[in-house]
GROMACS .gro file of C-alpha atoms in nm:
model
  330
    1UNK     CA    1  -0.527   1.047   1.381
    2UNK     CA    2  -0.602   0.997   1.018
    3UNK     CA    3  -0.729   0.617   0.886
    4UNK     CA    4  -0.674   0.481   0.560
    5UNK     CA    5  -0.680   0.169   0.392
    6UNK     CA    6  -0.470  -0.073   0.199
    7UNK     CA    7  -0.582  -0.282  -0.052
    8UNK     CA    8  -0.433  -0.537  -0.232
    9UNK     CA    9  -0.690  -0.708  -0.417
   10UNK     CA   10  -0.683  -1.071  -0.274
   11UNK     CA   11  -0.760  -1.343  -0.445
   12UNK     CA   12  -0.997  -1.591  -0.204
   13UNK     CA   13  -0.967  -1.937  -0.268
   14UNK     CA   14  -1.212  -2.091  -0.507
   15UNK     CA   15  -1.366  -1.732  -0.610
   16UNK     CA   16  -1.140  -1.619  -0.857
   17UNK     CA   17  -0.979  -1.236  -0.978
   18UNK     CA   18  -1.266  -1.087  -1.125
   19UNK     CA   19  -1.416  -1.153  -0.785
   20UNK     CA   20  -1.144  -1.000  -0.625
   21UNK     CA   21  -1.136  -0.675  -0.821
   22UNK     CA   22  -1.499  -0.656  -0.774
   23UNK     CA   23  -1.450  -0.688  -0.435
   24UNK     CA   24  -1.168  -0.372  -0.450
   25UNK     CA   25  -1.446  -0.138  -0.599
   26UNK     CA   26  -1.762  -0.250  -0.330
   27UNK     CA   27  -1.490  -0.214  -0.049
   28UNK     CA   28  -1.366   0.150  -0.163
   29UNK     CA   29  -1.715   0.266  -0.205
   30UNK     CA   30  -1.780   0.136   0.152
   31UNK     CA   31  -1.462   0.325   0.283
   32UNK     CA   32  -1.560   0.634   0.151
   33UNK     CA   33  -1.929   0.604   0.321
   34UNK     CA   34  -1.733   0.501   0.630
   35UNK     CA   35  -1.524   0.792   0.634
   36UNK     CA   36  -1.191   0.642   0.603
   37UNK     CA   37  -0.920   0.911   0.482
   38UNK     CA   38  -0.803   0.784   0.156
   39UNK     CA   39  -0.786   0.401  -0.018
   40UNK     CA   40  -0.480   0.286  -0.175
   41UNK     CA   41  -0.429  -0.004  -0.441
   42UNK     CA   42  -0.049  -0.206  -0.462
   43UNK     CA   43   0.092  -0.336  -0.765
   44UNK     CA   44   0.239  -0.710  -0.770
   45UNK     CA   45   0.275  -0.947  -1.039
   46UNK     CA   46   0.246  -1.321  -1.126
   47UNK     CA   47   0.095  -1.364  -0.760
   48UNK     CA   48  -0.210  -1.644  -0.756
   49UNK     CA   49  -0.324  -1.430  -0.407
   50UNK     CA   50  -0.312  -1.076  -0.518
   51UNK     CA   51  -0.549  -0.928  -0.810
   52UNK     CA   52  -0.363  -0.624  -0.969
   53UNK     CA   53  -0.101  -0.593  -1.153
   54UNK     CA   54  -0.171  -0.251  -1.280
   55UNK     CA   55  -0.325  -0.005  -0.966
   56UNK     CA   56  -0.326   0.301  -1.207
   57UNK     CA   57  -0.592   0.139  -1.433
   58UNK     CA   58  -0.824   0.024  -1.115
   59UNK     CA   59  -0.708   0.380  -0.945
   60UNK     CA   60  -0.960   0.543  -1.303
   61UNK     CA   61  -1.225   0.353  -1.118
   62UNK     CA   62  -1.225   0.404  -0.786
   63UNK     CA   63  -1.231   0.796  -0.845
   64UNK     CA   64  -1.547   0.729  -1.084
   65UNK     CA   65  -1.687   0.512  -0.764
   66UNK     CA   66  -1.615   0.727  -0.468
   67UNK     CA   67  -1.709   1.111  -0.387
   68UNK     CA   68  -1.491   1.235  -0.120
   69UNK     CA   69  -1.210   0.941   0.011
   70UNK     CA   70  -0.836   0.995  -0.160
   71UNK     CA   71  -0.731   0.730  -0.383
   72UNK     CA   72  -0.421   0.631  -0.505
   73UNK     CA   73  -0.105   0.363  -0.537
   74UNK     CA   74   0.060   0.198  -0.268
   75UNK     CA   75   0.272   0.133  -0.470
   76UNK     CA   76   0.347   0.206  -0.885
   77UNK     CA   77   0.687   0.005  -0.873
   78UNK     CA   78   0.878   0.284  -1.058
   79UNK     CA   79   1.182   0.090  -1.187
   80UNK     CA   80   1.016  -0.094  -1.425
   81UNK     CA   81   0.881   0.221  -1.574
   82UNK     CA   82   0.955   0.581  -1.741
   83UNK     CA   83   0.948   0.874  -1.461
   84UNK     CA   84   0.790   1.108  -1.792
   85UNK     CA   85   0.495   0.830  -1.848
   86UNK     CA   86   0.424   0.787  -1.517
   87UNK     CA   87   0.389   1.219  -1.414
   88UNK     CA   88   0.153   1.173  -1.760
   89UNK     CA   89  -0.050   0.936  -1.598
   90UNK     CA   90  -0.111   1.096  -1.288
   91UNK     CA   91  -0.128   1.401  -1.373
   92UNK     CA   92  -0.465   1.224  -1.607
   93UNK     CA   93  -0.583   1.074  -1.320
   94UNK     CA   94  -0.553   1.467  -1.090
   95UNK     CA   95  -0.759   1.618  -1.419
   96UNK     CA   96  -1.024   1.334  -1.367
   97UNK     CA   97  -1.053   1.362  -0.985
   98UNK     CA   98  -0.869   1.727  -0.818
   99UNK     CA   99  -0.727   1.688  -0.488
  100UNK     CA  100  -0.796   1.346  -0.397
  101UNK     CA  101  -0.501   1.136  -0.608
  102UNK     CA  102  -0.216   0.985  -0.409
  103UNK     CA  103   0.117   0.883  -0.634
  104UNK     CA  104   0.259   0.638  -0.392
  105UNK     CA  105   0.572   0.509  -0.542
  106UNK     CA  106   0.845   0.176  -0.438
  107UNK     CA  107   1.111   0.010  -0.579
  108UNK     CA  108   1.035  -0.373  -0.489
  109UNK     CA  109   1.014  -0.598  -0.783
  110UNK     CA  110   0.675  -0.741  -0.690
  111UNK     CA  111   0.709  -1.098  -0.804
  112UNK     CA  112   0.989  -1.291  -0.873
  113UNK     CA  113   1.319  -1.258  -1.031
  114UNK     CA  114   1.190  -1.370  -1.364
  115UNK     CA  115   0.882  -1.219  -1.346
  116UNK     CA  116   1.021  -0.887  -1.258
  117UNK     CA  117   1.242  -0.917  -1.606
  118UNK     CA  118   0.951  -0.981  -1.806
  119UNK     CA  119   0.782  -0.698  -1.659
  120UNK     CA  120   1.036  -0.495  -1.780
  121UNK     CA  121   1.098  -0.617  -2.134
  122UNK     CA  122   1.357  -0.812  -2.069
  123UNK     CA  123   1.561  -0.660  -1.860
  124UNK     CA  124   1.608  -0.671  -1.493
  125UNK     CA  125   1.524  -0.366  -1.303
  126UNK     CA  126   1.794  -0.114  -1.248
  127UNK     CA  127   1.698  -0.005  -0.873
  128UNK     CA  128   2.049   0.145  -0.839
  129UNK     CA  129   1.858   0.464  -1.082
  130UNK     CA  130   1.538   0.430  -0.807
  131UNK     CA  131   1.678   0.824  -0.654
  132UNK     CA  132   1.723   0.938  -0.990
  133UNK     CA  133   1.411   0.836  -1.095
  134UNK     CA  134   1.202   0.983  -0.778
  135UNK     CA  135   1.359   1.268  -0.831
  136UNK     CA  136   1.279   1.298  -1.235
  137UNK     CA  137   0.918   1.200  -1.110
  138UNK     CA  138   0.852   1.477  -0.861
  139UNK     CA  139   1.060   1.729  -1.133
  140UNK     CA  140   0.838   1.653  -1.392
  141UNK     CA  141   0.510   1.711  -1.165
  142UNK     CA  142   0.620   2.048  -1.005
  143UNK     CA  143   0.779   2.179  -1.259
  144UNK     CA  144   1.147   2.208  -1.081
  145UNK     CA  145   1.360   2.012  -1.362
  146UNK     CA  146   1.670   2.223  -1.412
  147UNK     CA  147   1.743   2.397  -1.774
  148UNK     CA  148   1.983   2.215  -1.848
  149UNK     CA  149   1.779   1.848  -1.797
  150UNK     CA  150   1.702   1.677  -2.170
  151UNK     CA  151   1.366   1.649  -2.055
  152UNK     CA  152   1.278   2.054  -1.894
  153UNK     CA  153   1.092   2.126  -2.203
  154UNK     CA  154   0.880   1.828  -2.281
  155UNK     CA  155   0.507   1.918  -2.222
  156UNK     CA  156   0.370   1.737  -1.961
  157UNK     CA  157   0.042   1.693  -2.034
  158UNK     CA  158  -0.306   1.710  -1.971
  159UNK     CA  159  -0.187   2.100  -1.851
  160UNK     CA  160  -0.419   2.123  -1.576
  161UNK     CA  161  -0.364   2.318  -1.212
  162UNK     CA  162  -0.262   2.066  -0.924
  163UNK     CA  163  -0.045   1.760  -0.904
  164UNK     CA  164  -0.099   1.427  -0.735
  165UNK     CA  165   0.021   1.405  -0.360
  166UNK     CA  166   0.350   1.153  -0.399
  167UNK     CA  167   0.457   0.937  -0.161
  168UNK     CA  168   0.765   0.735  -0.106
  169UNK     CA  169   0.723   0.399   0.004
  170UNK     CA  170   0.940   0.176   0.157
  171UNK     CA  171   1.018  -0.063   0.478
  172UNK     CA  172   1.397   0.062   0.538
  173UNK     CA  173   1.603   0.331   0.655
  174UNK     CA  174   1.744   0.366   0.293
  175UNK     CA  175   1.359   0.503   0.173
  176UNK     CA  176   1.336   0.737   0.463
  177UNK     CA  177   1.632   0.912   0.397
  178UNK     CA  178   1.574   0.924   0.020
  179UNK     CA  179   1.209   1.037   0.113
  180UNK     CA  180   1.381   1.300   0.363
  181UNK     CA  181   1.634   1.452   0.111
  182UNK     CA  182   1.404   1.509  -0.194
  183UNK     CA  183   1.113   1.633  -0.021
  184UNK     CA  184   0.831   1.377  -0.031
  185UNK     CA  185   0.579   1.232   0.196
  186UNK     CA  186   0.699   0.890   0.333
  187UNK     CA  187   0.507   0.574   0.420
  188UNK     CA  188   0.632   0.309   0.639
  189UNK     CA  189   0.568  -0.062   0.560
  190UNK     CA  190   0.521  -0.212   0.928
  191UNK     CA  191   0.354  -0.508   0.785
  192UNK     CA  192   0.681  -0.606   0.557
  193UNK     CA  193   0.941  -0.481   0.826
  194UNK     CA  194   0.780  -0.481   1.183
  195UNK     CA  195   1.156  -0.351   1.311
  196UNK     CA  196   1.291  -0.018   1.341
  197UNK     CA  197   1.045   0.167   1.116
  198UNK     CA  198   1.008   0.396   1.427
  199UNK     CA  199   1.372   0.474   1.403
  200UNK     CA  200   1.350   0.547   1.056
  201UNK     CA  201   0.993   0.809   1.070
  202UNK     CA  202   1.115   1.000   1.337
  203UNK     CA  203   1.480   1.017   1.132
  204UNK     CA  204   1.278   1.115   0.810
  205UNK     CA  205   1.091   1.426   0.979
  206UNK     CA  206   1.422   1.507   1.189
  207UNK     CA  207   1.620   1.559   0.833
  208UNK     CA  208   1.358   1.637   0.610
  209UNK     CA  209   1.420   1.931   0.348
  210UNK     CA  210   1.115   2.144   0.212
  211UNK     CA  211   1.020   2.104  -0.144
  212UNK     CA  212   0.825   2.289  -0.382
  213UNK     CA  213   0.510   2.047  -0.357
  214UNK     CA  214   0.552   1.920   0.015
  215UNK     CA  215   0.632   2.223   0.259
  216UNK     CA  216   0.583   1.978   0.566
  217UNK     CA  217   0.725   1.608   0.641
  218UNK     CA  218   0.436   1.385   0.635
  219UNK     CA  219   0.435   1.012   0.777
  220UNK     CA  220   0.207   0.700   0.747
  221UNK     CA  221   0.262   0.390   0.911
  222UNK     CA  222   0.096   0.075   0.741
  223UNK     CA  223   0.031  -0.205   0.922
  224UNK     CA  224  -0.177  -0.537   0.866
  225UNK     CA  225  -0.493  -0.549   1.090
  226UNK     CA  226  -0.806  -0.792   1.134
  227UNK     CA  227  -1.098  -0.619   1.354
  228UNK     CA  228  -1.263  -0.921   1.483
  229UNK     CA  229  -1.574  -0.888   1.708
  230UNK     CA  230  -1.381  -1.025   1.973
  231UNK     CA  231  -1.019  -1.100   1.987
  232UNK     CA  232  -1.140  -1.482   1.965
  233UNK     CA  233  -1.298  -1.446   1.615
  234UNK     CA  234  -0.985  -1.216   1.505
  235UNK     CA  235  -0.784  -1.504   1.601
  236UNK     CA  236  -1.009  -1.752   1.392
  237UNK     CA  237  -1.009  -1.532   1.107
  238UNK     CA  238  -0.627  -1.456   1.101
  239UNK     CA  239  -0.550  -1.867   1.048
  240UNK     CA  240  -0.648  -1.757   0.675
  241UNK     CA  241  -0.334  -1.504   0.682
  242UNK     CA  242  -0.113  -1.734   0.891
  243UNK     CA  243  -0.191  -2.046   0.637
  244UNK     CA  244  -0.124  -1.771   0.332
  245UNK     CA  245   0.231  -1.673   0.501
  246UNK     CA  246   0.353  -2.026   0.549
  247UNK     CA  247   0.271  -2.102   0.171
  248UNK     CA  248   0.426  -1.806   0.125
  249UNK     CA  249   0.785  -1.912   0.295
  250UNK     CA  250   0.725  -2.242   0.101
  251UNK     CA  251   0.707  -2.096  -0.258
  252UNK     CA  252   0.384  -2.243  -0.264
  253UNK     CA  253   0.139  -1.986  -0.521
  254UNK     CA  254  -0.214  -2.030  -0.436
  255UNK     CA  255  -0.503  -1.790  -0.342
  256UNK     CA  256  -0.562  -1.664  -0.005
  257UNK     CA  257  -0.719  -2.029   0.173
  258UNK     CA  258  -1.079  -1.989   0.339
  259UNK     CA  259  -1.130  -2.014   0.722
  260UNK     CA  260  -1.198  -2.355   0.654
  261UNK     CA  261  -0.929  -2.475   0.471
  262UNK     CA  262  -0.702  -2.303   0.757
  263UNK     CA  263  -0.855  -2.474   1.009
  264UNK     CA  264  -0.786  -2.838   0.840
  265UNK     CA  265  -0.433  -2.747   0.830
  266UNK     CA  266  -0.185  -2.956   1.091
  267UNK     CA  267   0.116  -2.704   1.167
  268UNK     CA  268   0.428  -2.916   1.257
  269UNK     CA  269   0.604  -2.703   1.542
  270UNK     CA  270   0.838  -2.550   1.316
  271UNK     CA  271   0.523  -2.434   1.096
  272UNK     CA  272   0.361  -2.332   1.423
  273UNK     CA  273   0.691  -2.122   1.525
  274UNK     CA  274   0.747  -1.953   1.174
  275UNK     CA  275   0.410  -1.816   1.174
  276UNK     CA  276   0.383  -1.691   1.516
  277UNK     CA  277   0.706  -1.533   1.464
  278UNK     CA  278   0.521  -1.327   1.183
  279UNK     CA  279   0.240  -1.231   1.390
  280UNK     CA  280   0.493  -0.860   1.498
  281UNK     CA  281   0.385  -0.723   1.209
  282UNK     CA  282  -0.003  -0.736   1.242
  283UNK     CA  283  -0.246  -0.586   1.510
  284UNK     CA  284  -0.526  -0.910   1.573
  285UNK     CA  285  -0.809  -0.850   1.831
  286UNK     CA  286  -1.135  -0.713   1.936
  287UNK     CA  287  -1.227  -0.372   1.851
  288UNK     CA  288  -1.073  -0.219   2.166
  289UNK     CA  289  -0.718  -0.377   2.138
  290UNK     CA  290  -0.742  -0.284   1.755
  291UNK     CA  291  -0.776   0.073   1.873
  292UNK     CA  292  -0.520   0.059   2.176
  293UNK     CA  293  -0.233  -0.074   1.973
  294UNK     CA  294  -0.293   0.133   1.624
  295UNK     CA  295  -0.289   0.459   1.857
  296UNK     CA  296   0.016   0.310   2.043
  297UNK     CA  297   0.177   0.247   1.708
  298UNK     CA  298   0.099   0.595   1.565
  299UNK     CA  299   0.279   0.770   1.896
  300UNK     CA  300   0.552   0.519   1.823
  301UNK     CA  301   0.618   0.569   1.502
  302UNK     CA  302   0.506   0.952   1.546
  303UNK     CA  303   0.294   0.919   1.323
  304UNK     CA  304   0.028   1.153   1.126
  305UNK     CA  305  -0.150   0.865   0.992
  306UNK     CA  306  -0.205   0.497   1.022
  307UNK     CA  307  -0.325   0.284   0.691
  308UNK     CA  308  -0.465  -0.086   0.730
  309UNK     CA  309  -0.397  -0.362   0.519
  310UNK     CA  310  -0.685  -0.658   0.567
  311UNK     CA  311  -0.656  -0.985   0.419
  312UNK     CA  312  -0.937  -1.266   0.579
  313UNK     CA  313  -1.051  -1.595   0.437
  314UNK     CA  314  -1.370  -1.420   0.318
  315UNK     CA  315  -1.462  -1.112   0.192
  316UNK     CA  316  -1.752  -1.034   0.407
  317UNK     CA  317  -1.547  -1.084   0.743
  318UNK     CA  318  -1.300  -0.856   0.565
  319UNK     CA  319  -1.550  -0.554   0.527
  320UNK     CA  320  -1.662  -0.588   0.851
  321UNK     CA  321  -1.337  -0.569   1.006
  322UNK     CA  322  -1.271  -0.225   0.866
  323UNK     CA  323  -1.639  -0.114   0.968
  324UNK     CA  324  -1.593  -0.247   1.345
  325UNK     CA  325  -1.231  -0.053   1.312
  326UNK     CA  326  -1.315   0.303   1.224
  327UNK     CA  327  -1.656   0.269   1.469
  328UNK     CA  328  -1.393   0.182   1.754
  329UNK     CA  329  -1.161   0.438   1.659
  330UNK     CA  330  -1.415   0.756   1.672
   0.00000   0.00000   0.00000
């Protein structure tokens, strides 16, 4: 079973987003030491906890950083952008580093309702044109646009052998199926939707159709994950992410909280019950539960990979998690 990482760049209280995005590039170059199977980066905006707003930029240096480890977007948030522009960019960032870029693409807004219009000049996203534009996407990158499409003779450019690998995100049964009729590689968002994603992978490879750049249906379930040394310390350092999911369900913006600033909070019981209730869709423990429930996930889902998302009050406890992971899991 393949292991890969999710990154989104958190923003520790008191420490600040330059820290953060330093933090991104240290932890890649650790992953690829560690042997992990490729890195990904996730675009949100207007978010006091989460660092990047623009993955494709941070993607340039990550390749430049790491030797053999994949690295790509989990996701580029394609309605708010040009299917043409975005096959330019990639296709850039295959020239720079062959056969290890991942085009992971979603159609979330990422931020608010606001936010997501000012993102996009203006203008709310149009997610009803999300197939349209997946498919335009994976045309422009393989070279399968019909004649008569506006766009089949624009130059895609730099003209280079090999394409990106692109995946379609998404935590529904709608993303499978669109993932499953055009021919793409699909990853499942556990930690958004921790309900019927199982229902939906083994759907996707059941009606998948072949393509001319994926020959095979491909799955990757993503789930969030903190390694502790013991399942005692996982549960310490997962009052960080509980704290961060109640502000969240509050509309409260502020940074990831420390360890310490969890542990001063007072839940009321309905605080208490909200965040346990969130607690289906992460994996907290000890090394050997980590590794018992991620492989009981993957035959779940039926899955060819599993990708980690870990968030912790500190950035040290979070590199350690994902070393005491991948030791348990070989």
């Amino acid at each position: 079973m393949r292991l890969s990482i999710l990154d989104q760049s958190p923003v520790i209280s008191g420490l600040g987003a330059r820290r953060a995005i330093e933090e991104t590039i240290a932890l890649a170059r650790r992953a690829d030491e560690l042997g992990y199977h490729r890195y990904w980066l996730a675009e949100h905006h207007a978010i006091a906890a989460l660092a990047d707003p623009c993955p494709e930029v941070l993607l340039a240096r990550l390749g430049a950083e790491t030797k053999r480890i994949r690295v790509g977007t989990g996701g580029v948030l394609l309605p708010y952008y040009s299917p043409f522009r975005t096959a330019e960019a990639f296709r850039m960032l295959e020239a720079l580093y062959p056969g290890r870029i991942d085009l992971g693409i979603g159609r979330a807004p990422g931020g608010d309702a606001r936010t997501a219009q000012a993102v996009n000049g203006g203008r709310f996203p149009e997610s009803d044109r999300f197939p349209e534009q997946v498919w335009e996407l994976v045309g422009h990158l393989d070279g399968t646009l019909p004649a008569d499409h506006p766009f089949k003779r624009v130059r895609l450019q730099p003209e280079v052998s090999g394409a990106p690998q692109v995946w379609l995100l998404g935590s529904s049964d709608f993303s499978g199926a669109l993932a499953a009729q055009l021919g793409v590689r699909f990853a499942f968002a556990h930690f958004i939707n921790a309900r019927g994603g199982d229902e939906v992978c083994l759907s996707y490879k059941k009606d998948f159709r072949p393509s001319a750049s994926c020959s095979e249906a491909e799955t990757i379930v993503c789930t969030f994950l903190i390694c502790g040394e013991d399942d005692a310390e996982a549960e310490r350092l997962a009052g960080s992410i509980d704290l961060r999911r109640l502000h969240m369900a509050l509309n409260i913006d502020s940074p990831v909280p420390t360890a310490e600033e969890a542990a001063r909070h007072a839940y009321t019981p309905e605080e208490r019950q909200y965040v346990t209730g969130q607690r289906a869709r992460a994996i907290i423990g000890g090394p050997q539960k980590c590794r018992r429930e991620l492989e009981e996930m993957a035959a779940r889902y039926g899955a060819d990979e599993v990708m980690v998302l870990t968030i912790t009050g500190d950035y040290d406890s979070r590199r350690r998690s994902y070393e005491r992971l991948i030791e348990a899991m070989n």
